[in-house]
CSV table of C-alpha atoms in Angstrom, one decimal:
chain,number,residue,atom,x,y,z
A,206,MET,CA,98.0,118.8,139.9
A,207,THR,CA,100.9,121.3,139.6
A,208,ARG,CA,104.1,120.6,137.7
A,209,ILE,CA,106.0,120.4,140.9
A,210,GLU,CA,103.6,117.7,142.2
A,211,ILE,CA,103.9,115.8,139.0
A,212,MET,CA,107.7,116.0,139.2
A,213,ASP,CA,107.6,114.8,142.8
A,214,LYS,CA,105.5,111.8,141.9
A,215,LEU,CA,107.7,111.1,138.8
A,216,ARG,CA,110.8,110.9,141.1
A,217,ASP,CA,109.0,108.3,143.2
A,218,ILE,CA,108.2,106.3,140.0
A,219,LEU,CA,111.8,106.6,138.7
A,220,THR,CA,113.1,105.5,142.1
A,221,MET,CA,111.0,102.4,141.9
A,222,ALA,CA,111.8,101.7,138.2
A,223,MET,CA,115.6,102.3,138.6
A,224,GLY,CA,116.1,100.5,141.9
A,225,ASP,CA,119.5,100.7,143.5
A,226,ALA,CA,120.9,102.9,140.7
A,227,SER,CA,118.3,105.6,141.4
A,228,ALA,CA,119.8,107.6,144.3
A,229,GLU,CA,122.9,108.8,142.5
A,230,LEU,CA,121.2,109.3,139.1
A,231,LEU,CA,118.2,111.1,140.5
A,232,ALA,CA,120.2,113.4,142.8
A,233,ASN,CA,120.7,115.8,139.9
A,234,CYS,CA,117.6,115.1,138.0
A,235,THR,CA,115.8,118.1,136.5
A,236,GLU,CA,113.3,118.5,133.7
A,237,ASP,CA,116.1,118.8,131.2
A,238,SER,CA,117.5,115.4,132.2
A,239,GLY,CA,117.6,112.9,129.3
A,240,LEU,CA,115.8,109.6,130.1
A,241,THR,CA,118.3,107.4,128.4
A,242,THR,CA,121.4,109.7,128.5
A,243,ASP,CA,121.3,111.1,132.1
A,244,LEU,CA,119.0,108.6,133.8
A,245,ALA,CA,120.3,105.5,131.9
A,246,LEU,CA,116.9,104.1,131.3
A,247,ASN,CA,116.9,101.1,129.0
A,248,SER,CA,113.9,99.8,127.1
A,249,VAL,CA,112.7,97.7,130.1
A,250,GLY,CA,113.2,100.6,132.4
A,251,MET,CA,111.1,102.8,130.1
A,252,LEU,CA,108.5,100.1,130.1
A,253,TYR,CA,108.4,100.1,133.9
A,254,VAL,CA,108.2,103.9,134.0
A,255,VAL,CA,105.4,104.2,131.5
A,256,ILE,CA,103.3,101.5,133.2
A,257,ALA,CA,103.9,103.0,136.6
A,258,ILE,CA,102.9,106.4,135.3
A,259,GLU,CA,99.7,104.9,133.9
A,260,GLU,CA,99.0,103.3,137.3
A,261,PHE,CA,99.9,106.2,139.5
A,262,PHE,CA,98.3,109.0,137.4
A,263,GLN,CA,95.4,106.8,136.0
A,264,ILE,CA,96.1,107.9,132.4
A,265,GLN,CA,96.9,105.9,129.3
A,266,PHE,CA,99.8,106.4,126.9
A,267,ASP,CA,97.6,105.6,124.0
A,268,ASP,CA,98.6,108.3,121.5
A,269,VAL,CA,102.4,108.4,121.8
A,270,GLY,CA,105.4,106.1,121.4
A,271,PHE,CA,108.4,105.6,123.6
A,272,GLY,CA,110.5,107.5,121.1
A,273,ASP,CA,108.5,110.7,121.7
A,274,PHE,CA,109.9,111.0,125.2
A,275,ASN,CA,113.6,112.2,125.3
A,276,THR,CA,113.6,114.2,128.5
A,277,VAL,CA,111.9,114.3,131.9
A,278,ARG,CA,110.2,117.5,130.6
A,279,ASP,CA,108.6,115.6,127.7
A,280,VAL,CA,107.1,113.2,130.3
A,281,VAL,CA,105.9,115.9,132.6
A,282,ASP,CA,104.3,117.8,129.7
A,283,TYR,CA,102.4,114.7,128.6
A,284,ILE,CA,101.2,113.9,132.2
A,285,GLU,CA,100.1,117.5,132.7
A,286,LYS,CA,98.2,117.4,129.4
A,287,LYS,CA,96.5,114.2,130.3
A,288,THR,CA,95.6,115.1,133.8
A,289,LYS,CA,94.1,118.5,133.0
B,43,MET,CA,100.3,78.8,128.1
B,44,LYS,CA,103.5,76.8,128.6
B,45,TRP,CA,106.6,77.3,126.5
B,46,VAL,CA,108.5,74.3,125.2
B,47,SER,CA,111.6,73.7,123.1
B,48,ARG,CA,110.5,71.7,120.0
B,49,SER,CA,110.3,72.1,116.3
B,50,PRO,CA,107.5,74.4,115.3
B,51,VAL,CA,104.6,73.5,113.1
B,52,PHE,CA,102.3,75.7,111.0
B,53,GLY,CA,100.2,77.9,113.2
B,54,ASP,CA,102.4,77.8,116.3
B,55,MET,CA,103.0,80.8,118.6
B,56,LEU,CA,106.7,81.4,119.0
B,57,ARG,CA,108.6,83.4,121.6
B,58,VAL,CA,112.3,84.2,121.9
B,59,ARG,CA,114.3,85.9,124.6
B,60,ALA,CA,115.4,89.3,123.2
B,61,GLY,CA,117.4,91.1,125.9
B,62,GLN,CA,115.3,91.6,128.9
B,63,ILE,CA,112.0,90.9,127.2
B,64,TYR,CA,110.4,88.2,125.0
B,65,HIS,CA,109.6,88.7,121.4
B,66,PHE,CA,106.6,86.9,119.9
B,67,GLY,CA,105.5,85.7,116.5
B,68,ILE,CA,103.3,83.3,114.5
B,69,TYR,CA,105.1,80.5,112.7
B,70,ALA,CA,103.9,79.6,109.2
B,71,SER,CA,107.2,78.1,108.0
B,72,ASP,CA,111.0,78.5,108.5
B,73,ASP,CA,110.8,81.3,105.9
B,74,GLU,CA,107.7,82.9,107.2
B,75,VAL,CA,107.4,84.1,110.8
B,76,ILE,CA,104.8,86.8,111.1
B,77,GLN,CA,105.5,89.3,113.9
B,78,PHE,CA,104.7,92.8,115.0
B,79,GLY,CA,108.0,94.4,114.2
B,80,LEU,CA,111.3,92.6,114.5
B,81,ALA,CA,112.6,92.1,118.1
B,82,PRO,CA,113.6,95.5,119.6
B,83,ILE,CA,117.3,94.5,119.7
B,84,ALA,CA,117.1,94.0,115.9
B,85,ARG,CA,115.5,97.5,115.3
B,86,PRO,CA,117.2,99.8,117.9
B,87,ASN,CA,116.4,103.1,116.3
B,88,VAL,CA,113.1,102.5,114.7
B,89,PRO,CA,110.4,104.7,116.2
B,90,ASP,CA,107.2,103.1,117.3
B,91,ARG,CA,105.2,104.8,114.6
B,92,ASP,CA,107.2,103.0,111.9
B,93,VAL,CA,107.0,99.5,113.5
B,94,GLU,CA,104.7,97.3,111.4
B,95,VAL,CA,103.5,93.7,111.2
B,96,CYS,CA,106.1,92.0,109.0
B,97,VAL,CA,107.5,88.7,107.9
B,98,SER,CA,110.9,87.4,108.4
B,99,ASP,CA,112.6,84.0,108.4
B,100,ILE,CA,113.1,82.2,111.6
B,101,ALA,CA,116.7,83.2,112.0
B,102,ALA,CA,115.9,86.9,111.8
B,103,PHE,CA,113.0,86.3,114.3
B,104,CYS,CA,115.4,84.6,116.8
B,105,CYS,CA,118.2,87.1,116.7
B,106,GLY,CA,120.7,84.3,117.5
B,107,ASN,CA,118.7,83.0,120.5
B,108,GLU,CA,116.7,79.8,121.0
B,109,PHE,CA,113.0,80.0,120.4
B,110,GLU,CA,110.2,78.3,122.3
B,111,VAL,CA,106.8,77.1,121.1
B,112,GLY,CA,103.6,77.9,123.0
B,113,GLU,CA,101.4,75.0,124.0
B,114,CYS,CA,98.0,75.3,125.7
B,115,ASP,CA,98.3,74.4,129.4
B,116,THR,CA,94.6,74.4,130.5
B,117,ASP,CA,91.2,73.4,129.1
B,118,ALA,CA,90.3,77.1,129.0
B,119,GLU,CA,93.3,77.9,126.8
B,120,ARG,CA,92.5,74.9,124.5
B,121,ARG,CA,88.9,76.1,124.1
B,122,ILE,CA,89.9,79.5,122.8
B,123,ARG,CA,92.9,78.4,120.7
B,124,ARG,CA,92.2,78.9,117.1
B,125,THR,CA,93.1,76.4,114.4
B,126,PRO,CA,96.5,76.7,112.7
B,127,GLU,CA,94.8,77.9,109.5
B,128,GLN,CA,92.8,80.5,111.3
B,129,THR,CA,95.9,81.7,113.3
B,130,VAL,CA,98.1,82.1,110.3
B,131,GLU,CA,95.3,83.7,108.2
B,132,SER,CA,94.7,86.2,111.0
B,133,ALA,CA,98.4,87.0,111.1
B,134,ARG,CA,98.8,87.3,107.3
B,135,ALA,CA,95.8,89.6,107.1
B,136,ARG,CA,97.6,92.1,109.4
B,137,ILE,CA,100.9,92.3,107.5
B,138,GLY,CA,101.8,96.0,107.1
B,139,GLU,CA,99.6,97.1,110.0
B,140,LYS,CA,101.1,99.8,112.2
B,141,ASN,CA,99.9,101.5,115.4
B,142,TYR,CA,102.5,99.7,117.6
B,143,SER,CA,102.5,100.5,121.3
B,144,ILE,CA,104.9,98.6,123.6
B,145,ILE,CA,102.3,99.0,126.4
B,146,HIS,CA,99.0,98.4,124.6
B,147,ASN,CA,99.6,96.9,121.2
B,148,ASN,CA,102.9,95.0,121.1
B,149,CYS,CA,104.2,91.7,119.5
B,150,GLU,CA,102.8,89.6,122.4
B,151,HIS,CA,99.3,91.2,122.0
B,152,PHE,CA,99.5,90.5,118.3
B,153,ALA,CA,100.5,86.9,118.6
B,154,TYR,CA,97.8,86.1,121.2
B,155,LYS,CA,95.2,87.9,119.2
B,156,CYS,CA,96.0,85.9,116.1
B,157,ALA,CA,96.1,82.6,118.1
B,158,THR,CA,93.1,83.1,120.4
B,159,GLY,CA,91.1,86.1,119.1
B,160,SER,CA,92.0,88.2,122.1
B,161,PRO,CA,95.1,90.3,122.7
B,162,PHE,CA,97.1,89.6,125.8
B,163,CYS,CA,100.5,90.5,127.2
B,164,SER,CA,101.9,88.7,130.2
B,165,GLN,CA,104.9,90.9,130.3
B,166,THR,CA,103.2,94.2,130.8
B,167,LEU,CA,100.6,92.6,133.0
B,168,SER,CA,103.2,91.4,135.5
B,169,VAL,CA,104.8,94.8,135.6
B,170,ARG,CA,101.4,96.4,136.1
B,171,GLU,CA,100.6,94.0,138.9
B,172,MET,CA,103.9,94.8,140.6
B,173,PHE,CA,103.1,98.5,140.8
B,174,ARG,CA,99.5,97.8,141.9
B,175,ALA,CA,101.0,95.8,144.8
B,176,PHE,CA,102.7,98.9,146.1
B,177,PRO,CA,99.9,101.6,146.3
B,178,ILE,CA,100.7,105.0,147.6
B,179,VAL,CA,99.4,106.0,151.0
B,180,ASP,CA,99.1,109.8,151.3
B,181,LEU,CA,98.2,111.5,154.6
B,182,TYR,CA,96.9,115.1,154.7
B,183,ILE,CA,96.7,117.0,157.9
B,184,ILE,CA,95.3,120.5,158.6
B,185,LYS,CA,94.0,122.4,161.6
B,186,GLU,CA,90.6,121.0,162.5
B,187,ARG,CA,87.7,122.3,160.4
B,188,GLU,CA,84.1,121.2,159.8
B,189,ASP,CA,84.4,120.8,156.0
B,190,GLU,CA,86.0,117.4,155.3
B,191,ARG,CA,84.9,117.4,151.6
B,192,ALA,CA,87.2,120.3,150.7
B,193,LEU,CA,90.3,118.5,152.1
B,194,LEU,CA,89.2,115.2,150.5
B,195,GLU,CA,88.8,116.8,147.1
B,196,TYR,CA,92.2,118.4,147.5
B,197,ALA,CA,93.8,115.1,148.6
B,198,ILE,CA,92.3,113.1,145.7
B,199,ASN,CA,93.4,115.8,143.2
B,200,ARG,CA,96.9,115.9,144.6
B,201,SER,CA,97.4,112.2,145.0
B,202,PHE,CA,95.6,110.9,141.9
B,203,GLY,CA,95.2,113.9,139.7
B,204,LYS,CA,91.4,113.5,139.6
B,205,LYS,CA,89.1,116.5,139.7
B,206,PRO,CA,86.2,116.4,142.2
B,207,ALA,CA,83.7,115.6,139.4
B,208,ASP,CA,85.6,112.5,138.5
B,209,ALA,CA,86.0,111.2,142.0
B,210,ALA,CA,82.4,110.2,142.7
B,211,LEU,CA,82.8,111.4,146.3
B,212,GLU,CA,79.9,110.6,148.6
B,213,LEU,CA,79.3,110.3,152.3
B,214,VAL,CA,77.3,107.2,153.2
B,215,ASP,CA,76.4,106.5,156.9
B,216,GLY,CA,79.2,108.7,158.0
B,217,VAL,CA,81.8,107.0,155.8
B,218,TRP,CA,83.4,108.6,152.7
B,219,ASN,CA,83.5,106.7,149.5
B,220,SER,CA,85.2,107.4,146.2
B,221,SER,CA,85.5,105.6,142.9
B,222,VAL,CA,89.2,106.6,142.8
B,223,CYS,CA,90.5,105.5,146.2
B,224,LYS,CA,90.0,104.3,149.7
B,225,ILE,CA,89.5,107.0,152.3
B,226,ALA,CA,90.2,107.2,156.1
B,227,VAL,CA,89.4,110.2,158.2
B,228,ALA,CA,90.4,111.1,161.8
B,229,ARG,CA,89.9,114.1,164.0
B,230,ASN,CA,91.7,114.6,167.3
B,231,CYS,CA,93.9,117.1,169.1
B,232,GLY,CA,92.7,120.0,167.1
B,233,ALA,CA,93.6,118.4,163.7
B,234,LEU,CA,91.7,116.9,160.8
B,235,ALA,CA,93.6,114.1,159.0
B,236,ILE,CA,92.7,112.4,155.8
B,237,CYS,CA,94.5,109.4,154.3
B,238,VAL,CA,93.9,108.2,150.7
B,239,SER,CA,95.2,105.1,149.1
B,240,ARG,CA,94.1,102.5,146.5
B,241,ALA,CA,94.5,99.8,149.1
B,242,ASP,CA,92.6,99.4,152.4
B,243,ILE,CA,93.6,101.8,155.1
B,244,LYS,CA,92.7,102.7,158.7
B,245,LEU,CA,93.7,105.9,160.4
B,246,GLU,CA,94.1,107.0,164.0
B,247,LEU,CA,95.1,110.3,165.4
B,248,ASP,CA,96.3,110.6,169.0
B,249,ASP,CA,98.2,112.8,171.5
B,250,VAL,CA,102.0,112.4,171.5
B,251,ILE,CA,103.1,110.4,174.5
B,252,GLY,CA,106.8,110.2,175.3
B,253,GLY,CA,108.8,107.1,174.7
B,254,GLU,CA,107.0,105.8,171.7
B,255,GLU,CA,108.4,104.1,168.6
B,256,TYR,CA,107.9,105.6,165.3
B,257,GLY,CA,108.4,104.3,161.8
B,258,ALA,CA,107.1,101.7,159.3
B,259,LEU,CA,106.4,98.5,161.0
B,260,ASP,CA,104.7,95.3,159.9
B,261,GLY,CA,101.3,96.5,158.6
B,262,VAL,CA,101.4,99.8,160.4
B,263,TRP,CA,103.0,103.2,160.1
B,264,ILE,CA,103.3,105.4,163.1
B,265,GLY,CA,104.5,109.0,162.7
B,266,LYS,CA,104.8,112.1,164.8
B,267,ILE,CA,103.6,115.2,162.9
B,268,SER,CA,104.0,118.8,163.8
B,269,LEU,CA,101.5,121.4,162.6
B,270,ASP,CA,101.3,125.0,163.7
B,271,GLY,CA,103.0,124.4,167.0
B,272,MET,CA,100.9,121.3,167.8
B,273,SER,CA,102.1,117.7,167.7
B,274,PHE,CA,100.1,114.6,166.8
B,275,LYS,CA,100.7,110.9,166.6
B,276,ALA,CA,99.3,109.4,163.4
B,277,LYS,CA,98.8,105.7,163.0
B,278,ILE,CA,98.0,104.2,159.6
B,279,TYR,CA,97.2,100.6,159.2
B,280,THR,CA,98.2,99.6,155.6
B,281,ALA,CA,99.8,96.8,153.8
B,282,THR,CA,102.5,99.2,152.5
B,283,PRO,CA,103.6,101.3,155.5
B,284,GLU,CA,106.9,102.1,153.7
B,285,ARG,CA,104.8,104.1,151.1
B,286,VAL,CA,103.3,106.6,153.5
B,287,ARG,CA,103.8,110.3,152.6
B,288,ILE,CA,102.8,113.3,154.7
B,289,TYR,CA,101.4,116.6,153.5
B,290,THR,CA,100.9,119.5,155.9
B,291,ASN,CA,101.5,122.4,153.6
B,292,ILE,CA,98.0,122.5,152.3
B,293,SER,CA,96.1,125.5,150.9
B,294,ILE,CA,92.3,125.1,150.4
């Protein structure tokens, strides 16, 4: 899976996790976007995102903590590593 | 498990609303509530790797909110519920333990493990079930070719990130099966179409006839797809027609 495809899927997941707030916040989302600063994800939102990523990509976040992910790039890097 | 408002006794499971989630612990006394980290709102900047099983008084556990006590609701729950002594002993034995994970090893997992012998988290389970109820439905269309396997392997890799060796792909009595997903194949009008999803799906490919309605209807998605100057009507029967995505820019 390419990084572009991972990013494409991640947008879907963020849309589901962020609900009505997603359209405006995701419009300018890049890999440099901060999960809590730019996308305004709180702890429950992060929980949704991580579980959705596990379900969509069939991977497990078993060796990292939430605090290890600050940007979208951090998440994409992790998914890319796990799906290689 | 049902959650009630009453005074706790030695060995009880407690939960308290902490923002948008519940925080769980094991009650030994008003001065000794054993929990896996304090409630997240009480430790906002503590990284997961530093969270450990700890003891606090009940006020610190509650963070100003009302707690509830867990009571077994079914015979099955009563059968596995440990004694108060076993529950508290199990909790005390883990004080100082780390390896916290909000998904796989959180305070609710800890409390249930101490009280029943098995970790369990209703909160992550309900979120997980919510996402499983909305499976993706990905449709891949290319100009007709004999080799379905190549497109299938491409589709499973792109949709689920699984390599061919991990997909357990096999053709049995003309039907494709995989350990990763459900598969539907259709050929018509000079095109080969493959649909993959974790839920049941059925796929039809037809000529475009004027005056038809397209879109996500109840239990079916109907779309008009253009490919290399040709047009097709694809019909996908799925519980989640709003989740259908189309891929025509395929290189295999």
